[in-house]
Coordinates of C-alpha atoms and ligand atoms in Angstrom, one line a residue:
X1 CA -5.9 9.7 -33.0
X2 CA -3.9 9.8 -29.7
X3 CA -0.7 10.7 -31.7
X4 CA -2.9 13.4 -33.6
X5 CA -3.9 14.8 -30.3
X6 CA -0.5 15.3 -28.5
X7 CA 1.4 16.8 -31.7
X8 CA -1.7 19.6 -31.7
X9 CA -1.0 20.1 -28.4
X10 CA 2.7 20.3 -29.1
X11 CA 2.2 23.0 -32.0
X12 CA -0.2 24.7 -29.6
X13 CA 2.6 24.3 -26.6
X14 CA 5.6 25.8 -29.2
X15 CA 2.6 28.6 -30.3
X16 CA 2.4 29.7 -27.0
X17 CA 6.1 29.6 -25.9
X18 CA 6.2 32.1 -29.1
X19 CA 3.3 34.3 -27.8
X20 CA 4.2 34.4 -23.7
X21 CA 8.2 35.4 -24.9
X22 CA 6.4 38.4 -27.2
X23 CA 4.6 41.3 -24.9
X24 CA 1.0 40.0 -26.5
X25 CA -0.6 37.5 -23.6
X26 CA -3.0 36.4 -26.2
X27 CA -3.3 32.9 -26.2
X28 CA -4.4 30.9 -29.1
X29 CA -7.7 29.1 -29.5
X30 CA -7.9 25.8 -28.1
X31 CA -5.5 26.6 -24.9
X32 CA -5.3 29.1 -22.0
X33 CA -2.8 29.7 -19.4
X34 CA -3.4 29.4 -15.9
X35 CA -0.8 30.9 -12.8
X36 CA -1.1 28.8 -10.1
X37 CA -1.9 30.7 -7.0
X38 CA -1.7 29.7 -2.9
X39 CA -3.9 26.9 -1.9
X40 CA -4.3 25.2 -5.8
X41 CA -4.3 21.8 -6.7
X42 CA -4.1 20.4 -10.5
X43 CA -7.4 18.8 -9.3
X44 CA -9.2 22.4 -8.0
X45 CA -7.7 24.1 -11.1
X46 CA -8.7 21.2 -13.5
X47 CA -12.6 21.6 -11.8
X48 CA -12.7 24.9 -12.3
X49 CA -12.0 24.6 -16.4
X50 CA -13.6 21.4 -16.7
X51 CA -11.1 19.4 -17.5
X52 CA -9.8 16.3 -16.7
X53 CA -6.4 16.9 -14.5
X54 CA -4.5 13.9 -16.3
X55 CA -5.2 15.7 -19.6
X56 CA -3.5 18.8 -17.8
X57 CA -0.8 16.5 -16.6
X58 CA -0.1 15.3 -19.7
X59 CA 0.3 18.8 -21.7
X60 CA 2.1 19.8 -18.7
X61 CA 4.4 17.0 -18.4
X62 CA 3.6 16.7 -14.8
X63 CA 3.8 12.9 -13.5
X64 CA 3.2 13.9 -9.7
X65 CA -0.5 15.8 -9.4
X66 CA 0.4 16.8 -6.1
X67 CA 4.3 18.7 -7.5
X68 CA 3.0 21.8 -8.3
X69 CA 4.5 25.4 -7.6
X70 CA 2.8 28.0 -6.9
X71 CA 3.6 30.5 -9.9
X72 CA 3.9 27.6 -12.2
X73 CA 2.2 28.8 -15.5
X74 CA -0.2 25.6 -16.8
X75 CA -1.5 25.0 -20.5
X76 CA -4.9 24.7 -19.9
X77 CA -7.0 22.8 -23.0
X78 CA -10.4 25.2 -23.7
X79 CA -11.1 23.0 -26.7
X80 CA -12.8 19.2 -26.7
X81 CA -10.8 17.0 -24.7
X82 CA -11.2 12.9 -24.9
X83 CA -13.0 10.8 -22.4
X84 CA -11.9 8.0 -21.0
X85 CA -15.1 5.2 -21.6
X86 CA -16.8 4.8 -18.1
X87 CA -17.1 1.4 -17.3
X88 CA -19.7 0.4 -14.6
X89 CA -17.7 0.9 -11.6
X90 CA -14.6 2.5 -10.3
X91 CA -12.7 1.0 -6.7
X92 CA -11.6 4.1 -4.9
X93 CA -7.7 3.8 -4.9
X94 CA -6.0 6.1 -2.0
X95 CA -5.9 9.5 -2.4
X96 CA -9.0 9.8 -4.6
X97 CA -11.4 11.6 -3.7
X98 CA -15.5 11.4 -5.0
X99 CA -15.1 14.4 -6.8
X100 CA -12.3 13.5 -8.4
X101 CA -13.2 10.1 -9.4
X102 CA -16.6 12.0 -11.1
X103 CA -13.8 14.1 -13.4
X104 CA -11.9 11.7 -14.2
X105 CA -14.7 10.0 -16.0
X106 CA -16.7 13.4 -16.8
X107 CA -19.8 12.7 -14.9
X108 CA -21.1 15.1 -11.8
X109 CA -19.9 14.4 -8.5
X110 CA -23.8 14.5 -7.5
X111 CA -24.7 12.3 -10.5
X112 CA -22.3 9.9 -8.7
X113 CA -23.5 10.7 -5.1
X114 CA -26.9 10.1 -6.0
X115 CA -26.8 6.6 -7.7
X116 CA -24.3 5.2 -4.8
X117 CA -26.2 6.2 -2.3
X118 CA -23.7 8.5 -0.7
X119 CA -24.9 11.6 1.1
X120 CA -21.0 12.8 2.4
X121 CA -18.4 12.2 -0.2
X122 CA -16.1 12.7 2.5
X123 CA -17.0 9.0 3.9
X124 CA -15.8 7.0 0.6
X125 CA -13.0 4.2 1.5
X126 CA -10.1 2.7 -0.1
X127 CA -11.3 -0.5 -2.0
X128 CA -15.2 1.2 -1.9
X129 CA -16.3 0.0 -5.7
X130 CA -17.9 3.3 -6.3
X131 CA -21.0 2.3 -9.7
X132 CA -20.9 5.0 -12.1
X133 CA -23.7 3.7 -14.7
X134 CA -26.8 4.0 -13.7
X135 CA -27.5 0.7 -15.3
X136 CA -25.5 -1.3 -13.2
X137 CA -27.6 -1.5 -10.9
X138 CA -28.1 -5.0 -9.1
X139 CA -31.0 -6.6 -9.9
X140 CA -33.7 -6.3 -7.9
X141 CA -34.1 -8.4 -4.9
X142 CA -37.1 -10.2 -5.6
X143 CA -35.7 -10.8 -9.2
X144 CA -32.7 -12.4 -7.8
X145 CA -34.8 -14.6 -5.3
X146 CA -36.9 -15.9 -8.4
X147 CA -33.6 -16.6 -10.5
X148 CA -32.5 -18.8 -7.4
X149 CA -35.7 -20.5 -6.6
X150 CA -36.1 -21.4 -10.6
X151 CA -35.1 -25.1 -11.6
X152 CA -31.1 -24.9 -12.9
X153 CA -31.4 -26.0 -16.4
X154 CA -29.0 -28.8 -17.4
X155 CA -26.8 -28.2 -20.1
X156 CA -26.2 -31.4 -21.9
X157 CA -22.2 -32.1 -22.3
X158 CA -21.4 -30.9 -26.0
X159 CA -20.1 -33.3 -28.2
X160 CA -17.9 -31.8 -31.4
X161 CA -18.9 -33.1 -34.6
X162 CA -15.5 -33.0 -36.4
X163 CA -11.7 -33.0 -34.6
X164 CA -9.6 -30.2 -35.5
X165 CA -6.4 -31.6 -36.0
X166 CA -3.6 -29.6 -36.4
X167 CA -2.0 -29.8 -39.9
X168 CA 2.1 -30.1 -39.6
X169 CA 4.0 -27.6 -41.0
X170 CA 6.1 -28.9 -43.9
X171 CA 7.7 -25.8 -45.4
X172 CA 10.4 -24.4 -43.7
X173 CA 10.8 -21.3 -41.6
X174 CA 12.1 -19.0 -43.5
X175 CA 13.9 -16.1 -40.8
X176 CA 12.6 -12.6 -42.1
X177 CA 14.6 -9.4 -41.5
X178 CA 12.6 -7.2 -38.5
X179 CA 10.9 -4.4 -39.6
X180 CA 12.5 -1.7 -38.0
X181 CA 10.6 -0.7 -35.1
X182 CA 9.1 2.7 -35.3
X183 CA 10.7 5.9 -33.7
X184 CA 8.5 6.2 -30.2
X185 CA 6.3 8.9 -30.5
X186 CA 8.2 12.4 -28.8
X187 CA 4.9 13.8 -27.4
X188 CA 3.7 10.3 -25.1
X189 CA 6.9 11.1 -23.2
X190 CA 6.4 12.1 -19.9
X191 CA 9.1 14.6 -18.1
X192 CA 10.3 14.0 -14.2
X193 CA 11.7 17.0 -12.6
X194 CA 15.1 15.8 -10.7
X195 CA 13.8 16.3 -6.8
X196 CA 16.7 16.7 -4.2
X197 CA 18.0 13.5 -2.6
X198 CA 16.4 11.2 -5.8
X199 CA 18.6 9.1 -7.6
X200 CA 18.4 8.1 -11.2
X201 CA 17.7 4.4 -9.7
X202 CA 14.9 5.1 -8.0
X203 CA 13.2 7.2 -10.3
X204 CA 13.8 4.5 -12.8
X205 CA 12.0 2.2 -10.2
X206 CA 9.1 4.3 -10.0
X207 CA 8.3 4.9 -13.5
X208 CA 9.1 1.0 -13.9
X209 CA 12.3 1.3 -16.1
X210 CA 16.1 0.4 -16.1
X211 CA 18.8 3.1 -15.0
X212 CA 19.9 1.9 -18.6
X213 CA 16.4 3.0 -20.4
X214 CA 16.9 6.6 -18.3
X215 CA 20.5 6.8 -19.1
X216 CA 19.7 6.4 -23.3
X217 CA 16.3 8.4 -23.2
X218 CA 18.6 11.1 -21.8
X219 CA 22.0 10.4 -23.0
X220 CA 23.5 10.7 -19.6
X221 CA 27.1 9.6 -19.5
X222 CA 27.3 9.0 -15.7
X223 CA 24.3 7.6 -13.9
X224 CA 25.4 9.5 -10.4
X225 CA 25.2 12.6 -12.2
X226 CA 22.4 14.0 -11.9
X227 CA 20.6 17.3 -10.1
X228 CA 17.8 18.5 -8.6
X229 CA 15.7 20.4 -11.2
X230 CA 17.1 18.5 -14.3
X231 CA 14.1 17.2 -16.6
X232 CA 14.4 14.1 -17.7
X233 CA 12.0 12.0 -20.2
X234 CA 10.6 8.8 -19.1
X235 CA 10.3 7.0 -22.1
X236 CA 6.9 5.6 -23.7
X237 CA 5.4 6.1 -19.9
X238 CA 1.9 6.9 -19.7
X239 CA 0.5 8.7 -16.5
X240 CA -1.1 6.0 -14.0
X241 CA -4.9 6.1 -15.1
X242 CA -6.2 7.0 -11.0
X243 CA -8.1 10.2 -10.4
X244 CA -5.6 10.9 -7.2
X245 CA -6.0 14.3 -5.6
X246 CA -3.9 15.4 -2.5
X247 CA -3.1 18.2 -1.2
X248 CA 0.3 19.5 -1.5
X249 CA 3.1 18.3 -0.7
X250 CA 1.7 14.6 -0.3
X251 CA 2.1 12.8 -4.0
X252 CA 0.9 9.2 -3.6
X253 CA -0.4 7.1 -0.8
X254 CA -0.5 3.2 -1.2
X255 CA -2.6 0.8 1.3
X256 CA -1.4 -3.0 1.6
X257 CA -3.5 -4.1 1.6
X258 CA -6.6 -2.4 0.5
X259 CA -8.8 -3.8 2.5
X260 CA -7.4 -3.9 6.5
X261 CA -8.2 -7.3 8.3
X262 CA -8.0 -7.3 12.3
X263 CA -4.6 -9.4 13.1
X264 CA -3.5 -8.4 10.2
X265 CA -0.4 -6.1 9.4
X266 CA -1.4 -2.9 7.0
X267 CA 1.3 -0.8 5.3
X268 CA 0.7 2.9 4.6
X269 CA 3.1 4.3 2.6
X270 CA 3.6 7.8 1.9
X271 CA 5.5 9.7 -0.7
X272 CA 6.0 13.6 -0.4
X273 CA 7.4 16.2 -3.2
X274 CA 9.5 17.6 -0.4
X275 CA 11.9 16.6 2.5
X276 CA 9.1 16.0 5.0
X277 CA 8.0 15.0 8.8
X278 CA 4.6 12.8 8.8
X279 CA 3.0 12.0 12.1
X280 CA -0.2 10.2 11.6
X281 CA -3.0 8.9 14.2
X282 CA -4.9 5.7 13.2
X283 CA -7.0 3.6 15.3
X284 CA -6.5 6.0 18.5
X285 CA -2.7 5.0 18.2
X286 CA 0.2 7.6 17.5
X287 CA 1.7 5.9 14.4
X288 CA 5.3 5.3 14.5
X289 CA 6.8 6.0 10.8
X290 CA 10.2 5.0 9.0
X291 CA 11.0 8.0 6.2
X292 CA 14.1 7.2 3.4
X293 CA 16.9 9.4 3.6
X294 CA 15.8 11.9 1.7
X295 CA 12.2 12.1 4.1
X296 CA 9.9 12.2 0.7
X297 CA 9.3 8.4 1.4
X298 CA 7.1 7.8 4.4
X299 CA 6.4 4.0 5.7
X300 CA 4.1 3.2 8.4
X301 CA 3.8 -0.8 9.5
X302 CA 0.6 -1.4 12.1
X303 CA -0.6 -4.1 13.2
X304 CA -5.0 -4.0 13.4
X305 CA -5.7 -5.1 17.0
X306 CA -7.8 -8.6 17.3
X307 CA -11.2 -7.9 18.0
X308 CA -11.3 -4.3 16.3
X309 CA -15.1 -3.9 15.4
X310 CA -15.7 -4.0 11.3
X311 CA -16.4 -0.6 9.8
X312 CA -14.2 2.3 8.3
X313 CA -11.7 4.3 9.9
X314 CA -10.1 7.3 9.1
X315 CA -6.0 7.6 9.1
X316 CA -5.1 10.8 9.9
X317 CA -2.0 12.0 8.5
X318 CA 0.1 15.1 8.9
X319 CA 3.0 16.9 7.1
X320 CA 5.1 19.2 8.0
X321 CA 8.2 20.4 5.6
X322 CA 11.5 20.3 7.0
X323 CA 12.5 23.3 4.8
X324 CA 9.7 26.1 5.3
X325 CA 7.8 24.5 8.2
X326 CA 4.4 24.6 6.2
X327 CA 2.0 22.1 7.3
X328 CA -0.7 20.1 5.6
X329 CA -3.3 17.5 6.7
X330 CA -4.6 14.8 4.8
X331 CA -7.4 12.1 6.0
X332 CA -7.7 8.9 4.2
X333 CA -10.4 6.6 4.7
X334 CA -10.0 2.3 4.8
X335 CA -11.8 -0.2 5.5
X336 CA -11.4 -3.2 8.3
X337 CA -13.2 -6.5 7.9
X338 CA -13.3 -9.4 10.3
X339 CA -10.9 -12.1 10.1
X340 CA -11.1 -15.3 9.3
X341 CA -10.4 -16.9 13.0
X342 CA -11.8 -19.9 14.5
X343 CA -13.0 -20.9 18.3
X344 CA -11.4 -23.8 20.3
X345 CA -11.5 -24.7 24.0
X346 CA -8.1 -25.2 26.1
X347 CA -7.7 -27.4 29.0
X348 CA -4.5 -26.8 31.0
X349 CA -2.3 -29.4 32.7
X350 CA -3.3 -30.3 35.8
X351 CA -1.6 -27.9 39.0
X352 CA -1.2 -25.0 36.4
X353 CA -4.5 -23.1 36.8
X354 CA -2.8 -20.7 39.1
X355 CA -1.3 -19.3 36.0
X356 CA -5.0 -18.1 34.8
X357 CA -4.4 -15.3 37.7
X358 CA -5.2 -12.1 36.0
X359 CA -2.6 -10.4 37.8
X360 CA -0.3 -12.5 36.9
X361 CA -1.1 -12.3 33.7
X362 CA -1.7 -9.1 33.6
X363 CA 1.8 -8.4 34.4
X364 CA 2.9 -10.4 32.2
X365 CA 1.6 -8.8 29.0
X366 CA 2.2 -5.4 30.6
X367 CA 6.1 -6.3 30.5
X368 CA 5.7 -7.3 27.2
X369 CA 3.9 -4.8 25.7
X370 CA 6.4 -2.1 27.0
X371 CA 9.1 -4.4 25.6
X372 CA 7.6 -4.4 22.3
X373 CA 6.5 -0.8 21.9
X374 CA 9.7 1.6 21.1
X375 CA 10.0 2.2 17.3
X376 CA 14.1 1.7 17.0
X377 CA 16.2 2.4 14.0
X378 CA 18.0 1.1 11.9
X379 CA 15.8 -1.4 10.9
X380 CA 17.9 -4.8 10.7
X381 CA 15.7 -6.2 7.3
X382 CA 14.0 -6.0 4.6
X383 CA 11.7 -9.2 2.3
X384 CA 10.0 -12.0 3.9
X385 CA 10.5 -13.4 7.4
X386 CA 11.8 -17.4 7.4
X387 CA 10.2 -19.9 9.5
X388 CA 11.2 -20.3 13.4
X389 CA 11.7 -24.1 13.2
X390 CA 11.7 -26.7 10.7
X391 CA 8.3 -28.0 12.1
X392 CA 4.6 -28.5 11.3
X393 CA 2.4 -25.8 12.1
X394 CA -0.1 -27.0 14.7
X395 CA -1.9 -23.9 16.0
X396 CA -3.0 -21.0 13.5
X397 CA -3.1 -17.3 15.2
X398 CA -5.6 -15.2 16.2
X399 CA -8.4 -18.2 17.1
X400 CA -10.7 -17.0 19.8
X401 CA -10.2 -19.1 23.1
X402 CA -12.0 -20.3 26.3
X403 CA -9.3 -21.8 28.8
X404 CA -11.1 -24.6 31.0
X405 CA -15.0 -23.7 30.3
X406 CA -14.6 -20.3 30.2
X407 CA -15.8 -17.2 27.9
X408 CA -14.0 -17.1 24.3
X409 CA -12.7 -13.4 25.6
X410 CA -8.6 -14.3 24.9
X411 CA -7.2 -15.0 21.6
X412 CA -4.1 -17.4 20.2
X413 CA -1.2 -14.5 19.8
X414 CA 0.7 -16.1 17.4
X415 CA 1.2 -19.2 15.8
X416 CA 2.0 -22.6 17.0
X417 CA 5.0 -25.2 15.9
X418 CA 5.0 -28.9 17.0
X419 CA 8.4 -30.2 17.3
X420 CA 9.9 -32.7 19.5
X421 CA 11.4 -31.3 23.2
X422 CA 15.1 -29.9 21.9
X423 CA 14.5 -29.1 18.3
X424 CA 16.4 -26.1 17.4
X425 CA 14.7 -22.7 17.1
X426 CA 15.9 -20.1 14.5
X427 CA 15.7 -16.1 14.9
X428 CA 13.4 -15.2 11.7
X429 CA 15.0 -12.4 10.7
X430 CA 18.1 -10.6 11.8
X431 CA 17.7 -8.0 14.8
X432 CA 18.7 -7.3 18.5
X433 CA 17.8 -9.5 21.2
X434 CA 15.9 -7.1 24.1
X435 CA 14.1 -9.8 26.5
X436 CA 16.0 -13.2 27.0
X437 CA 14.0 -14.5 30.3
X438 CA 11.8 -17.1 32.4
X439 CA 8.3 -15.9 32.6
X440 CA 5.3 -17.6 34.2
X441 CA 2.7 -17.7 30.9
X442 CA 5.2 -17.6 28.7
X443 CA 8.0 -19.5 29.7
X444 CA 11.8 -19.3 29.0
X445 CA 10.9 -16.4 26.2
X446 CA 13.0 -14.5 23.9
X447 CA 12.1 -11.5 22.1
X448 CA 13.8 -10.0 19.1
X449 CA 14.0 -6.5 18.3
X450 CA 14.3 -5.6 14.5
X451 CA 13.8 -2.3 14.2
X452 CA 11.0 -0.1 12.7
X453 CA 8.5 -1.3 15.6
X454 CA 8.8 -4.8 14.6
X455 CA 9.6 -7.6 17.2
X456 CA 9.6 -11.2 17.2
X457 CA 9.0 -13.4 20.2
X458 CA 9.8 -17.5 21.3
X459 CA 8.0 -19.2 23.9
X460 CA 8.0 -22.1 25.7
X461 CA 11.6 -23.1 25.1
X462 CA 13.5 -25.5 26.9
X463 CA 16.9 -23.8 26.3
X464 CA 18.0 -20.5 25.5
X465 CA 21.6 -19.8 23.6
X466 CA 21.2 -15.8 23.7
X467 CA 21.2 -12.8 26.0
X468 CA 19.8 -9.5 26.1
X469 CA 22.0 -7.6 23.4
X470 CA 23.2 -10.1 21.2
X471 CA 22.5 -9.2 17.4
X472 CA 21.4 -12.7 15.9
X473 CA 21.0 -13.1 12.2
X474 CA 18.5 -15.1 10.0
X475 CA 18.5 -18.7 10.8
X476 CA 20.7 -18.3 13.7
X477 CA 19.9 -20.9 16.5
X478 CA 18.7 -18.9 19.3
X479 CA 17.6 -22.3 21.5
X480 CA 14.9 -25.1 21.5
X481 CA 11.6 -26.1 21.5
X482 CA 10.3 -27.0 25.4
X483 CA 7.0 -26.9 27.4
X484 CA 7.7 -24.1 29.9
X485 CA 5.1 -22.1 31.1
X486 CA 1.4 -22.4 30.8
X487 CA 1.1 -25.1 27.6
X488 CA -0.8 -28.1 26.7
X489 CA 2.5 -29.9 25.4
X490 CA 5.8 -29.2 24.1
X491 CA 5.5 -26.7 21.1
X492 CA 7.0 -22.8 20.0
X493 CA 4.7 -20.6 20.2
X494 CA 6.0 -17.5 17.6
X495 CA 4.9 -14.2 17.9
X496 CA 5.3 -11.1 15.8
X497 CA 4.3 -7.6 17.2
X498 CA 4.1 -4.5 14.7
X499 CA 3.6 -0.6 16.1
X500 CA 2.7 -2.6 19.6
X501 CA 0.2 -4.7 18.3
X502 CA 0.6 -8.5 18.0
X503 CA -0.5 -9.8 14.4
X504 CA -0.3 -13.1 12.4
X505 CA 3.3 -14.3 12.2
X506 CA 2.7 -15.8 8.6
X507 CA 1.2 -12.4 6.5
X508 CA 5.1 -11.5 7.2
X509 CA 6.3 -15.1 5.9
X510 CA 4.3 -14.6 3.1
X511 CA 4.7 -11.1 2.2
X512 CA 8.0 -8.7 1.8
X513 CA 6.4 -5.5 3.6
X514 CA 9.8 -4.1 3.3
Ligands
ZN1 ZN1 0.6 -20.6 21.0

């Protein structure tokens, strides 16, 4: 059926090569052409046909929604087109828009509206599960209330009448010849356009392929040698089934993840059809953001402030292209939650109240914070972070504090290592050392620098091995575990700071952002 589908629309696409090179600009039932004008989008133009823009995509050979020129002439199916079955709900991925989401599945945007309760589309979030049958509606509440007030019915444990058991094989395998595998069908192949600055081995990593698939599909003899504007086919790929519409020239947005936590680290990353400068506003904060050589690949690390209210918040992005200075706004919507922090109360060592001096430690973070704020290049690493010492974890971040009897306004800032006084601490992950010092919270502290906003810091230590400059690498002893400054016992304290916010250390153990 599929394969029936795309070889009509390759007869129809060879039809009308035939008719736009003659002087007729008939077009033959079934398809129409459409010149894209100033201000277009596959999505606007697929609206205003009513179709659905990845069947466009597909008889256009168009993998990026968002790389269109303006002039470019689109086949444009007039006749029945398939539908995707709807299933009962869609979770809005980034860069979808209500609308779009509606024609991807052919239903009304207002059908949609309507029976999610949503009177601006322009308020949907990433992660929003979005019903699109009307009968998936919850059940009522009292319905639900009745279910759970009625007596659980005990299922009595089933006991199988007969065993199954397996019968050995007694006749030998015999090895049959493989069938040969059938030629993959031409028309599923999608075409990428060769973009300035891409290499072959990235586009084989976005499409999910080999250099080596590219390289046969294409039967290219070097690998470097490729140029902008080449077409080349991707191989069996099928587009990405999302209903993404952005405006030009922003391709794809990911979130990481989709739904922000406060403490947390998010990851917004941008991709761009052209050499691009994104600035972007999020949470009141100027976003610092890393772009690739060839600025189409945008990454922005920020750490969600402890504390920041549950709700959705808009990240507001803007482009500006490096080659014709045209600008374009985009605003994406996510979602925060609260995290998942416990309470505990503190009680300091005797004679060190004086450090609960909000001066003092006002001052303190103040230092810190400017410390921690410049976004530096190059950035020193990529994967996972390592662990600062080989010891148990005794003190989790972000859990809500009183200090001696006081209101649970402060908040653990990173997390806690038990170790005995002298056990060695290890840099996390390689990067410049910018604050090697005694401080009066804090202690002998050392903070790393490694790059892209990202810092590491070590408190409490009872020895520090480096200075203000050094470039330490992973695993590199950096000093020990002490009690200086204002601590119950001897322990590190590590902290992790992204786009001046400081987060919870062990999301980066956990997860490679980079
Ligand atoms: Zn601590």
């Amino acid at each position: 059926m599929k394969y029936v589908r795309y070889a009509r629309y390759v007869l129809l696409a060879l039809v009308i090569a035939m008719y736009v090179r003659g002087v007729a600009q008939e077009t033959p039932e079934g398809v129409t052409i459409h010149v894209i004008q100033r201000g277009e989008t596959l999505y606007s133009i697929a609206i205003s046909y009513g179709v659905r823009v990845n069947d466009l995509a597909r008889l256009n050979g168009i993998v990026n929604v968002g790389n269109i020129q303006i002039g470019q002439r689109l086949l444009v199916p007039t006749g029945e087109v398939d539908r995707p079955s709807v299933p009962d709900t869609h979770v809005v991925q980034p860069g979808e828009t209500l609308r779009s989401i509606a024609n991807f599945y052919g239903l009304s945007m207002e059908d949609v509206a309507v029976m999610n309760e949503i009177a601006n589309p322009n308020t949907i979030y990433v992660g929003q599960k979005i019903r699109l049958l009307a009968d998936s509606t919850p059940q009522a509440t009292a319905e639900v209330v009745e279910t759970a007030n009625a007596p659980a019915e005990t299922v009595p444990p089933a006991t199988p009448d007969t065993q199954i058991v397996p019968t050995p094989t007694t006749e030998p395998v015999i090895p049959t010849e493989t069938p040969p595998t059938a030629a993959p069908e031409e028309s599923s192949n999608l075409v990428h356009v060769v973009q300035r600055g891409e290499t072959l081995f990235r586009i084989a990593q976005q499409y999910g392929q080999t250099v080596n698939d590219l390289t046969r599909a294409n039967s290219i003899g070097d690998p470097t040698l490729i140029y902008a504007g080449q077409r080349l086919i991707i191989p069996g790929y099928e587009a990405p089934e999302v209903a993404v519409d952005l405006p030009t020239p922003f391709t794809s947005i990911d979130v990481t993840p989709q739904t922000l936590v406060e403490g947390k680290t998010v990851r917004f990353r941008v991709s761009t059809a052209v050499p691009t400068l994104i600035s972007g506003v999020f949470l009141g904060r100027e976003l610092s953001i890393g772009s690739d050589e060839t600025h189409t690949l945008h990454t922005i690390l920020q750490g969600i402030p402890l504390f920041t209210e549950p709700g959705v918040y808009p990240l507001e992005l803007v482009a500006v292209g490096m080659d014709n200075g045209e600008t374009a706004g985009y605003s994406l919507n996510v979602q925060i939650v609260a995290g998942p922090y416990g309470r505990e109360y503190i009680r300091l060592l005797a004679g060190r109240d004086g450090l609960l001096d909000p001066a003092v430690e006002q001052a303190e973070l103040t230092l810190l914070e400017n410390v921690t704020r410049p976004f530096t290049e190059p950035r020193y690493f990529e994967g996972q972070m390592g662990l600062p010492a080989a010891a148990t974890i005794i003190s989790p971040f972000g859990t809500r504090r009183s200090y001696n009897g006081g209101p649970f306004d402060r908040f653990h800032s990173g997390t806690d290592f038990a170790g005995a006084p002298g056990t060695p601490i290890i840099a996390t992950a390689p990067g410049r050392v910018v604050l090697a010092d005694t401080l009066n919270v804090r202690g002998l502290a050392t903070v790393i620098d490694h790059g892209w906003g990202i810092y590491t810091g070590y408190w409490h230590q009872s020895q520090q091995n480096v200075q203000v400059g050094d470039v330490v690498t992973t695993g590199q002893v950096i000093g020990t575990i002490g009690s200086t400054g204002r601590v119950t016992g001897a322990h590190l304290h590590w902290e992790l700071w992204v786009g001046g916010v400081p987060v919870d250390p062990m999301q980066w153990v956990q997860f490679a952002f980079l």
